[in-house]
mmCIF file of C-alpha atoms in Angstrom:
data_model
loop_
_atom_site.group_PDB
_atom_site.id
_atom_site.type_symbol
_atom_site.label_atom_id
_atom_site.label_comp_id
_atom_site.label_asym_id
_atom_site.label_seq_id
_atom_site.Cartn_x
_atom_site.Cartn_y
_atom_site.Cartn_z
ATOM 1 C CA MET A 189 0.000 0.000 0.000
ATOM 2 C CA ARG A 190 1.366 3.428 -0.929
ATOM 3 C CA SER A 191 0.747 6.775 0.644
ATOM 4 C CA PRO A 192 -0.009 9.706 -1.638
ATOM 5 C CA ASP A 193 3.154 11.239 -3.042
ATOM 6 C CA GLY A 194 4.061 14.449 -1.300
ATOM 7 C CA LEU A 195 3.681 13.184 2.290
ATOM 8 C CA GLU A 196 5.878 15.174 4.664
ATOM 9 C CA ALA A 197 7.743 13.680 7.611
ATOM 10 C CA ILE A 198 9.533 14.922 10.716
ATOM 11 C CA LEU A 199 12.524 12.839 11.809
ATOM 12 C CA LEU A 200 13.521 13.176 15.471
ATOM 13 C CA VAL A 201 17.318 12.919 15.665
ATOM 14 C CA GLY A 202 18.269 15.279 18.488
ATOM 15 C CA GLY A 203 19.246 12.814 21.220
ATOM 16 C CA GLN A 204 22.778 12.335 22.483
ATOM 17 C CA GLY A 205 22.639 8.526 22.441
ATOM 18 C CA THR A 206 24.168 8.173 25.905
ATOM 19 C CA ARG A 207 23.244 4.483 26.160
ATOM 20 C CA LEU A 208 25.472 3.795 23.148
ATOM 21 C CA ARG A 209 28.632 5.443 24.417
ATOM 22 C CA PRO A 210 31.458 5.323 23.504
ATOM 23 C CA LEU A 211 30.103 4.829 19.955
ATOM 24 C CA THR A 212 28.247 8.147 20.134
ATOM 25 C CA LEU A 213 31.019 10.283 21.611
ATOM 26 C CA SER A 214 31.870 11.590 18.153
ATOM 27 C CA THR A 215 28.913 10.439 16.031
ATOM 28 C CA PRO A 216 25.181 10.910 16.636
ATOM 29 C CA LYS A 217 23.357 7.619 17.139
ATOM 30 C CA PRO A 218 21.270 7.955 13.926
ATOM 31 C CA LEU A 219 24.462 8.258 11.869
ATOM 32 C CA LEU A 220 26.259 5.195 13.233
ATOM 33 C CA PRO A 221 27.202 2.806 10.409
ATOM 34 C CA THR A 222 24.535 0.100 10.420
ATOM 35 C CA ALA A 223 24.699 -2.715 7.858
ATOM 36 C CA GLY A 224 27.118 -0.651 5.809
ATOM 37 C CA VAL A 225 25.373 2.755 5.736
ATOM 38 C CA PRO A 226 24.355 5.404 8.278
ATOM 39 C CA PHE A 227 21.436 4.098 10.332
ATOM 40 C CA LEU A 228 19.077 6.772 9.026
ATOM 41 C CA ALA A 229 19.659 5.685 5.432
ATOM 42 C CA HIS A 230 17.492 2.633 6.125
ATOM 43 C CA GLN A 231 14.673 4.750 7.582
ATOM 44 C CA LEU A 232 14.841 7.290 4.773
ATOM 45 C CA ALA A 233 14.822 4.642 2.049
ATOM 46 C CA LYS A 234 11.766 3.009 3.585
ATOM 47 C CA ALA A 235 9.955 6.330 3.972
ATOM 48 C CA ARG A 236 10.720 7.189 0.342
ATOM 49 C CA ALA A 237 9.290 3.827 -0.769
ATOM 50 C CA TYR A 238 6.016 4.641 1.025
ATOM 51 C CA GLY A 239 5.498 8.009 -0.632
ATOM 52 C CA VAL A 240 7.360 10.422 1.638
ATOM 53 C CA ARG A 241 8.978 13.146 -0.453
ATOM 54 C CA ARG A 242 9.991 15.806 2.084
ATOM 55 C CA VAL A 243 11.658 15.241 5.461
ATOM 56 C CA VAL A 244 12.334 17.778 8.193
ATOM 57 C CA PHE A 245 15.221 16.706 10.433
ATOM 58 C CA ALA A 246 14.727 17.829 14.040
ATOM 59 C CA THR A 247 18.362 18.051 15.150
ATOM 60 C CA SER A 248 20.248 19.109 18.258
ATOM 61 C CA TYR A 249 23.343 17.040 19.167
ATOM 62 C CA ARG A 250 26.116 17.485 16.546
ATOM 63 C CA ALA A 251 23.498 18.912 14.197
ATOM 64 C CA SER A 252 25.882 19.802 11.362
ATOM 65 C CA MET A 253 26.831 16.163 10.830
ATOM 66 C CA PHE A 254 23.382 15.307 9.473
ATOM 67 C CA ALA A 255 23.625 17.792 6.625
ATOM 68 C CA GLU A 256 27.141 16.544 5.898
ATOM 69 C CA ALA A 257 25.779 13.000 5.612
ATOM 70 C CA PHE A 258 22.601 13.590 3.592
ATOM 71 C CA GLY A 259 22.776 17.104 2.115
ATOM 72 C CA ASP A 260 19.547 18.222 0.498
ATOM 73 C CA GLY A 261 18.380 14.623 0.064
ATOM 74 C CA ALA A 262 18.475 14.648 -3.722
ATOM 75 C CA GLY A 263 20.622 11.529 -3.805
ATOM 76 C CA LEU A 264 17.862 9.686 -1.960
ATOM 77 C CA GLY A 265 15.010 11.058 -4.040
ATOM 78 C CA LEU A 266 13.929 13.272 -1.144
ATOM 79 C CA GLU A 267 13.905 16.899 -0.147
ATOM 80 C CA ILE A 268 15.575 17.223 3.257
ATOM 81 C CA VAL A 269 15.583 20.350 5.400
ATOM 82 C CA TYR A 270 17.122 20.823 8.830
ATOM 83 C CA VAL A 271 15.769 22.554 11.929
ATOM 84 C CA THR A 272 17.990 22.719 15.008
ATOM 85 C CA GLU A 273 16.995 23.105 18.677
ATOM 86 C CA ASP A 274 19.254 25.508 20.542
ATOM 87 C CA THR A 275 18.273 23.734 23.762
ATOM 88 C CA PRO A 276 16.581 20.302 24.007
ATOM 89 C CA LEU A 277 12.801 20.656 23.865
ATOM 90 C CA GLY A 278 11.617 17.088 24.461
ATOM 91 C CA THR A 279 9.754 15.024 21.878
ATOM 92 C CA GLY A 280 6.746 17.317 21.634
ATOM 93 C CA GLY A 281 8.797 20.491 21.644
ATOM 94 C CA ALA A 282 11.056 19.077 18.940
ATOM 95 C CA ILE A 283 8.073 18.172 16.746
ATOM 96 C CA ARG A 284 6.568 21.642 17.221
ATOM 97 C CA ASN A 285 9.914 23.307 16.506
ATOM 98 C CA ALA A 286 10.405 21.297 13.305
ATOM 99 C CA ALA A 287 6.853 22.006 12.134
ATOM 100 C CA ARG A 288 7.819 25.552 11.134
ATOM 101 C CA ALA A 289 9.574 23.989 8.139
ATOM 102 C CA LEU A 290 6.504 22.009 6.991
ATOM 103 C CA THR A 291 4.681 23.158 3.868
ATOM 104 C CA CYS A 292 1.485 21.073 4.132
ATOM 105 C CA PRO A 293 -1.949 22.507 5.084
ATOM 106 C CA PRO A 294 -3.566 22.058 8.535
ATOM 107 C CA GLU A 295 -5.708 19.094 7.433
ATOM 108 C CA ALA A 296 -2.764 17.105 6.038
ATOM 109 C CA PRO A 297 -1.220 14.070 7.777
ATOM 110 C CA VAL A 298 2.392 14.393 8.925
ATOM 111 C CA LEU A 299 4.538 11.325 9.589
ATOM 112 C CA VAL A 300 6.784 11.544 12.665
ATOM 113 C CA LEU A 301 9.669 9.078 12.973
ATOM 114 C CA ASN A 302 12.134 8.455 15.791
ATOM 115 C CA GLY A 303 15.741 8.195 14.650
ATOM 116 C CA ASP A 304 16.554 5.045 16.617
ATOM 117 C CA ILE A 305 13.880 2.589 15.471
ATOM 118 C CA LEU A 306 14.077 -0.220 12.921
ATOM 119 C CA SER A 307 10.604 -1.271 11.824
ATOM 120 C CA GLY A 308 9.063 -3.427 9.134
ATOM 121 C CA HIS A 309 5.539 -2.095 9.571
ATOM 122 C CA ASP A 310 3.482 -0.716 6.691
ATOM 123 C CA ILE A 311 3.734 3.066 6.985
ATOM 124 C CA ALA A 312 1.190 3.595 4.224
ATOM 125 C CA ALA A 313 -1.378 1.428 6.009
ATOM 126 C CA GLN A 314 -0.843 3.476 9.169
ATOM 127 C CA VAL A 315 -1.342 6.721 7.241
ATOM 128 C CA GLY A 316 -4.368 5.223 5.469
ATOM 129 C CA LEU A 317 -6.016 4.303 8.786
ATOM 130 C CA HIS A 318 -5.340 7.784 10.135
ATOM 131 C CA VAL A 319 -6.893 9.516 7.134
ATOM 132 C CA SER A 320 -9.895 7.191 6.812
ATOM 133 C CA ARG A 321 -10.852 7.613 10.492
ATOM 134 C CA GLY A 322 -10.079 11.331 10.682
ATOM 135 C CA ALA A 323 -7.842 10.829 13.706
ATOM 136 C CA ALA A 324 -5.909 13.509 15.551
ATOM 137 C CA VAL A 325 -2.958 11.141 15.959
ATOM 138 C CA THR A 326 -2.371 7.515 14.981
ATOM 139 C CA LEU A 327 0.354 5.629 16.867
ATOM 140 C CA HIS A 328 2.182 2.568 15.625
ATOM 141 C CA LEU A 329 1.900 -0.087 18.343
ATOM 142 C CA THR A 330 3.855 -3.294 18.746
ATOM 143 C CA GLU A 331 3.955 -6.073 21.354
ATOM 144 C CA VAL A 332 7.022 -6.799 23.493
ATOM 145 C CA ASP A 333 7.905 -9.270 26.233
ATOM 146 C CA ASP A 334 8.723 -6.547 28.791
ATOM 147 C CA PRO A 335 6.414 -3.540 28.281
ATOM 148 C CA SER A 336 7.525 -1.873 31.540
ATOM 149 C CA ARG A 337 10.493 -0.314 29.708
ATOM 150 C CA PHE A 338 8.252 1.446 27.193
ATOM 151 C CA GLY A 339 5.073 3.498 26.925
ATOM 152 C CA CYS A 340 2.190 1.090 27.499
ATOM 153 C CA VAL A 341 -0.815 1.797 25.229
ATOM 154 C CA PRO A 342 -4.157 0.058 25.855
ATOM 155 C CA THR A 343 -6.865 0.369 23.161
ATOM 156 C CA ASP A 344 -10.553 -0.462 22.950
ATOM 157 C CA ASP A 345 -12.175 -2.837 20.464
ATOM 158 C CA ASP A 346 -12.383 -0.043 17.894
ATOM 159 C CA GLY A 347 -8.663 0.687 18.025
ATOM 160 C CA ARG A 348 -9.070 3.882 20.032
ATOM 161 C CA VAL A 349 -6.275 4.549 22.512
ATOM 162 C CA THR A 350 -7.786 4.721 26.010
ATOM 163 C CA ALA A 351 -4.663 5.670 27.984
ATOM 164 C CA PHE A 352 -0.968 6.339 27.577
ATOM 165 C CA LEU A 353 1.002 4.894 30.480
ATOM 166 C CA GLU A 354 4.637 5.903 30.125
ATOM 167 C CA LYS A 355 7.021 3.266 31.540
ATOM 168 C CA THR A 356 4.707 1.954 34.237
ATOM 169 C CA PRO A 357 5.979 -0.848 36.539
ATOM 170 C CA ASN A 358 2.663 -2.703 36.251
ATOM 171 C CA PRO A 359 1.663 -2.553 32.570
ATOM 172 C CA VAL A 360 -1.920 -3.438 31.708
ATOM 173 C CA THR A 361 -0.957 -4.649 28.236
ATOM 174 C CA ASN A 362 2.186 -5.727 26.407
ATOM 175 C CA ARG A 363 1.305 -3.415 23.520
ATOM 176 C CA ILE A 364 3.651 -0.429 23.489
ATOM 177 C CA ASN A 365 4.326 2.808 21.691
ATOM 178 C CA ALA A 366 6.574 1.873 18.767
ATOM 179 C CA GLY A 367 7.724 5.429 18.068
ATOM 180 C CA CYS A 368 6.129 6.173 14.688
ATOM 181 C CA TYR A 369 3.225 8.619 14.647
ATOM 182 C CA VAL A 370 0.887 10.184 12.127
ATOM 183 C CA PHE A 371 -0.250 13.621 13.305
ATOM 184 C CA GLN A 372 -2.839 15.882 11.819
ATOM 185 C CA ARG A 373 -0.812 19.013 11.034
ATOM 186 C CA SER A 374 -3.303 21.167 12.957
ATOM 187 C CA VAL A 375 -2.700 19.052 16.085
ATOM 188 C CA ILE A 376 1.057 19.672 15.917
ATOM 189 C CA ASP A 377 0.294 23.392 15.814
ATOM 190 C CA THR A 378 -1.453 23.155 19.209
ATOM 191 C CA ILE A 379 1.766 22.029 20.947
ATOM 192 C CA PRO A 380 3.231 25.003 22.855
ATOM 193 C CA GLU A 381 6.053 26.588 20.899
ATOM 194 C CA GLY A 382 9.511 27.008 22.376
ATOM 195 C CA GLN A 383 8.747 24.922 25.455
ATOM 196 C CA VAL A 384 9.920 21.543 26.707
ATOM 197 C CA VAL A 385 7.026 19.176 25.945
ATOM 198 C CA SER A 386 6.778 15.375 26.025
ATOM 199 C CA VAL A 387 4.276 13.863 23.607
ATOM 200 C CA GLU A 388 4.303 10.700 25.705
ATOM 201 C CA ARG A 389 3.574 12.370 29.058
ATOM 202 C CA GLU A 390 1.672 15.482 27.967
ATOM 203 C CA THR A 391 0.441 15.627 24.370
ATOM 204 C CA PHE A 392 -1.036 12.137 23.976
ATOM 205 C CA PRO A 393 -2.663 11.964 27.441
ATOM 206 C CA GLY A 394 -4.015 15.497 26.920
ATOM 207 C CA LEU A 395 -5.609 14.600 23.582
ATOM 208 C CA ILE A 396 -7.176 11.464 25.085
ATOM 209 C CA ALA A 397 -8.537 13.430 28.055
ATOM 210 C CA ALA A 398 -10.018 16.009 25.678
ATOM 211 C CA GLY A 399 -11.893 13.314 23.781
ATOM 212 C CA GLU A 400 -9.843 13.620 20.589
ATOM 213 C CA LEU A 401 -9.555 10.520 18.424
ATOM 214 C CA VAL A 402 -6.170 8.919 19.105
ATOM 215 C CA LEU A 403 -5.832 5.624 17.262
ATOM 216 C CA GLY A 404 -3.505 2.675 17.629
ATOM 217 C CA PHE A 405 -2.154 0.973 14.510
ATOM 218 C CA ALA A 406 -1.219 -2.452 15.879
ATOM 219 C CA ASP A 407 1.288 -4.469 13.923
ATOM 220 C CA ALA A 408 3.305 -7.635 14.550
ATOM 221 C CA SER A 409 6.110 -7.140 12.023
ATOM 222 C CA TYR A 410 9.799 -6.654 12.801
ATOM 223 C CA TRP A 411 10.531 -3.898 15.346
ATOM 224 C CA LEU A 412 13.662 -2.957 17.267
ATOM 225 C CA ASP A 413 14.753 -0.001 19.380
ATOM 226 C CA VAL A 414 18.493 0.216 18.668
ATOM 227 C CA GLY A 415 19.315 2.391 21.670
ATOM 228 C CA THR A 416 21.703 -0.057 23.367
ATOM 229 C CA PRO A 417 24.924 -1.630 22.051
ATOM 230 C CA ALA A 418 23.375 -5.114 22.025
ATOM 231 C CA ALA A 419 20.345 -3.893 20.065
ATOM 232 C CA PHE A 420 22.515 -1.860 17.685
ATOM 233 C CA VAL A 421 24.593 -4.936 16.856
ATOM 234 C CA GLN A 422 21.437 -7.042 16.485
ATOM 235 C CA GLY A 423 19.818 -4.513 14.160
ATOM 236 C CA SER A 424 22.841 -4.374 11.876
ATOM 237 C CA ALA A 425 23.078 -8.169 11.749
ATOM 238 C CA ASP A 426 19.346 -8.578 11.097
ATOM 239 C CA LEU A 427 19.559 -6.221 8.126
ATOM 240 C CA VAL A 428 22.538 -8.092 6.672
ATOM 241 C CA LEU A 429 20.820 -11.456 7.214
ATOM 242 C CA GLY A 430 17.640 -10.167 5.562
ATOM 243 C CA LYS A 431 15.410 -10.512 8.623
ATOM 244 C CA LEU A 432 14.335 -6.952 7.828
ATOM 245 C CA GLY A 433 14.465 -5.801 4.234
ATOM 246 C CA SER A 434 16.063 -2.448 3.420
ATOM 247 C CA PRO A 435 16.472 -0.740 0.038
ATOM 248 C CA ALA A 436 19.568 0.950 1.482
ATOM 249 C CA LEU A 437 21.545 -2.250 2.107
ATOM 250 C CA PRO A 438 24.745 -1.846 0.028
ATOM 251 C CA GLY A 439 25.026 -5.489 -0.995
ATOM 252 C CA PRO A 440 23.208 -8.822 -1.064
ATOM 253 C CA VAL A 441 21.811 -10.301 2.138
ATOM 254 C CA GLY A 442 23.831 -13.136 3.621
ATOM 255 C CA GLU A 443 26.082 -14.233 6.453
ATOM 256 C CA ARG A 444 28.404 -11.274 6.007
ATOM 257 C CA LEU A 445 28.676 -7.920 4.263
ATOM 258 C CA LEU A 446 32.114 -6.872 3.042
ATOM 259 C CA LEU A 447 32.555 -3.186 2.261
ATOM 260 C CA ASP A 448 35.082 -1.558 -0.064
ATOM 261 C CA GLY A 449 38.639 -2.634 0.658
ATOM 262 C CA ALA A 450 37.734 -5.141 3.353
ATOM 263 C CA VAL A 451 40.163 -8.058 3.520
ATOM 264 C CA VAL A 452 38.970 -11.369 4.983
ATOM 265 C CA SER A 453 41.244 -14.395 4.898
ATOM 266 C CA PRO A 454 39.716 -17.511 3.323
ATOM 267 C CA GLU A 455 40.748 -19.266 6.545
ATOM 268 C CA ALA A 456 38.724 -16.870 8.724
ATOM 269 C CA LYS A 457 35.151 -17.590 9.752
ATOM 270 C CA VAL A 458 32.895 -14.542 9.417
ATOM 271 C CA THR A 459 29.173 -15.242 9.881
ATOM 272 C CA GLY A 460 25.912 -14.210 11.537
ATOM 273 C CA GLY A 461 25.315 -10.998 9.601
ATOM 274 C CA THR A 462 28.712 -9.496 10.370
ATOM 275 C CA VAL A 463 29.707 -6.258 8.638
ATOM 276 C CA VAL A 464 33.380 -5.918 7.727
ATOM 277 C CA GLY A 465 33.959 -2.208 7.175
ATOM 278 C CA PRO A 466 36.062 -0.457 4.549
ATOM 279 C CA ARG A 467 39.723 -1.487 4.701
ATOM 280 C CA ALA A 468 39.126 -3.642 7.762
ATOM 281 C CA THR A 469 41.129 -6.866 8.042
ATOM 282 C CA VAL A 470 40.253 -10.283 9.443
ATOM 283 C CA GLU A 471 43.218 -12.664 9.545
ATOM 284 C CA ALA A 472 43.318 -16.430 9.062
ATOM 285 C CA GLY A 473 42.008 -18.405 12.007
ATOM 286 C CA ALA A 474 39.917 -15.551 13.388
ATOM 287 C CA SER A 475 36.234 -16.150 14.141
ATOM 288 C CA VAL A 476 33.715 -13.295 13.907
ATOM 289 C CA ARG A 477 29.959 -13.715 14.355
ATOM 290 C CA GLY A 478 27.116 -11.209 14.357
ATOM 291 C CA SER A 479 29.409 -8.209 14.782
ATOM 292 C CA VAL A 480 30.196 -4.772 13.376
ATOM 293 C CA LEU A 481 33.830 -4.315 12.347
ATOM 294 C CA SER A 482 34.394 -0.642 11.642
ATOM 295 C CA GLU A 483 36.557 1.036 9.032
ATOM 296 C CA GLY A 484 40.237 0.162 9.149
ATOM 297 C CA CYS A 485 40.036 -2.109 12.197
ATOM 298 C CA HIS A 486 42.116 -5.277 12.471
ATOM 299 C CA VAL A 487 41.166 -8.670 13.929
ATOM 300 C CA ALA A 488 44.223 -10.883 14.289
ATOM 301 C CA SER A 489 44.621 -14.600 13.797
ATOM 302 C CA GLY A 490 43.047 -16.681 16.530
ATOM 303 C CA ALA A 491 40.843 -13.875 17.879
ATOM 304 C CA THR A 492 37.147 -14.473 18.553
ATOM 305 C CA VAL A 493 34.607 -11.652 18.177
ATOM 306 C CA VAL A 494 30.920 -12.346 18.889
ATOM 307 C CA ASP A 495 28.003 -9.859 18.957
ATOM 308 C CA SER A 496 30.434 -6.972 19.360
ATOM 309 C CA VAL A 497 31.475 -3.659 17.833
ATOM 310 C CA VAL A 498 35.105 -2.983 16.974
ATOM 311 C CA GLY A 499 35.646 0.730 16.415
ATOM 312 C CA VAL A 500 37.398 2.610 13.624
ATOM 313 C CA GLY A 501 41.080 1.701 13.477
ATOM 314 C CA ALA A 502 40.896 -0.475 16.585
ATOM 315 C CA ARG A 503 43.042 -3.597 16.825
ATOM 316 C CA VAL A 504 42.130 -6.948 18.355
ATOM 317 C CA ALA A 505 45.203 -9.084 18.950
ATOM 318 C CA SER A 506 45.662 -12.824 18.615
ATOM 319 C CA GLY A 507 43.962 -15.004 21.209
ATOM 320 C CA THR A 508 41.605 -12.254 22.368
ATOM 321 C CA VAL A 509 37.929 -13.074 22.992
ATOM 322 C CA LEU A 510 35.204 -10.412 22.710
ATOM 323 C CA ARG A 511 31.593 -11.291 23.496
ATOM 324 C CA GLU A 512 28.962 -8.534 23.605
ATOM 325 C CA VAL A 513 31.652 -5.862 23.839
ATOM 326 C CA VAL A 514 32.121 -2.366 22.409
ATOM 327 C CA VAL A 515 35.703 -1.445 21.507
ATOM 328 C CA GLY A 516 36.113 2.273 20.903
ATOM 329 C CA ASP A 517 37.883 3.886 17.952
ATOM 330 C CA GLY A 518 41.638 3.426 17.947
ATOM 331 C CA ALA A 519 41.706 1.122 20.964
ATOM 332 C CA LEU A 520 44.173 -1.766 21.173
ATOM 333 C CA ILE A 521 43.121 -5.026 22.808
ATOM 334 C CA GLY A 522 46.322 -6.933 23.529
ATOM 335 C CA PRO A 523 46.777 -10.710 23.210
ATOM 336 C CA GLY A 524 44.953 -13.049 25.549
ATOM 337 C CA ASN A 525 42.345 -10.603 26.847
ATOM 338 C CA GLU A 526 38.872 -11.980 27.475
ATOM 339 C CA LEU A 527 36.116 -9.328 27.501
ATOM 340 C CA THR A 528 32.424 -10.087 27.783
ATOM 341 C CA ALA A 529 28.976 -9.171 29.148
ATOM 342 C CA GLY A 530 28.545 -5.634 27.874
ATOM 343 C CA MET A 531 32.029 -4.290 28.595
ATOM 344 C CA ARG A 532 32.967 -1.035 26.873
ATOM 345 C CA VAL A 533 36.498 0.033 26.021
ATOM 346 C CA TRP A 534 36.852 3.781 25.474
ATOM 347 C CA PRO A 535 38.563 5.202 22.357
ATOM 348 C CA GLY A 536 42.345 5.142 22.310
ATOM 349 C CA VAL A 537 42.667 2.823 25.307
ATOM 350 C CA THR A 538 45.339 0.090 25.244
ATOM 351 C CA LEU A 539 44.795 -3.135 27.179
ATOM 352 C CA PRO A 540 48.102 -4.954 27.721
ATOM 353 C CA GLU A 541 48.423 -8.674 27.190
ATOM 354 C CA CYS A 542 46.068 -10.695 29.429
ATOM 355 C CA ALA A 543 45.001 -7.533 31.307
ATOM 356 C CA VAL A 544 41.384 -8.682 31.669
ATOM 357 C CA ARG A 545 40.297 -12.308 31.970
ATOM 358 C CA PHE A 546 37.086 -14.081 32.934
ATOM 359 C CA SER A 547 38.687 -17.509 33.075
ATOM 360 C CA SER A 548 41.926 -18.749 34.665
ATOM 361 C CA ASP A 549 43.412 -20.460 31.621
ATOM 362 C CA VAL A 550 45.641 -18.410 29.329
#
């Protein structure tokens, strides 16, 4: 199903991505290389396929880097404009701030996307439901095992949202806010301008209390919040493996994606949706699974890397084991180290031989 051409979107990309440090110390979360391209390239390609033609980026943290990455959007078949918050305004404030760059009339639908979500849901069907029912806002909803970490969204039999319970310890449903909204433009214009506003805690509950029609578009397709290192690695691997299709993937789906200049020994084992970045090297006897190897990094013979990120120019020496680890740019992990369970090594750090072990054998 396609939306009418000309649909405008607001893309929320102002966050600092603190949960992903050290990856986000120098790069905004939405620009982190994910399955070979900046994360947002996947979102933008999908939006373009569903009829979006104009996107307003709501930026704050390292705002200039977004324009450097995507320019005016012509290369993606889009028109992209940028609106920057001088001070963080919250989700609602950011949407209201970005709305000054919209060109659509008050009765038009506006798609609002969060810059840290991978989703396989049908955007056009969500927009179609919104338009056909004349809703004020239509929220994409998905089901998760632990809804307490998200906004819990109960609905009635007609799909009407009856409450918006942000991160409650005792959720009444496992259906949560999936972070993609369709707003009536006129509703965005009612959000106070220049103020810190949360759509989750203020705008949505306020609309419901006022009797406005807030709809839930429930969907069971692929969905992932990539806000943590483990989820970021999973999202990249899922795209490479084809668990979620993306027009932006720069190669065929498969066990691994090798980018320009990547060198992988025929005697190395690289699987599980691993990305081997430009000019990265994996030596004979190394084993890499489900990981992101960044530009110019080096994984030596006999090293094991599983569900991890190895930063730009970082080096992983022989005999090292990384499991669910983030290695910052330019770091050196000496021989015999054994890192696991969410450990993070900051950029430029050197770990001497056998400096960290989780087992006694060397």
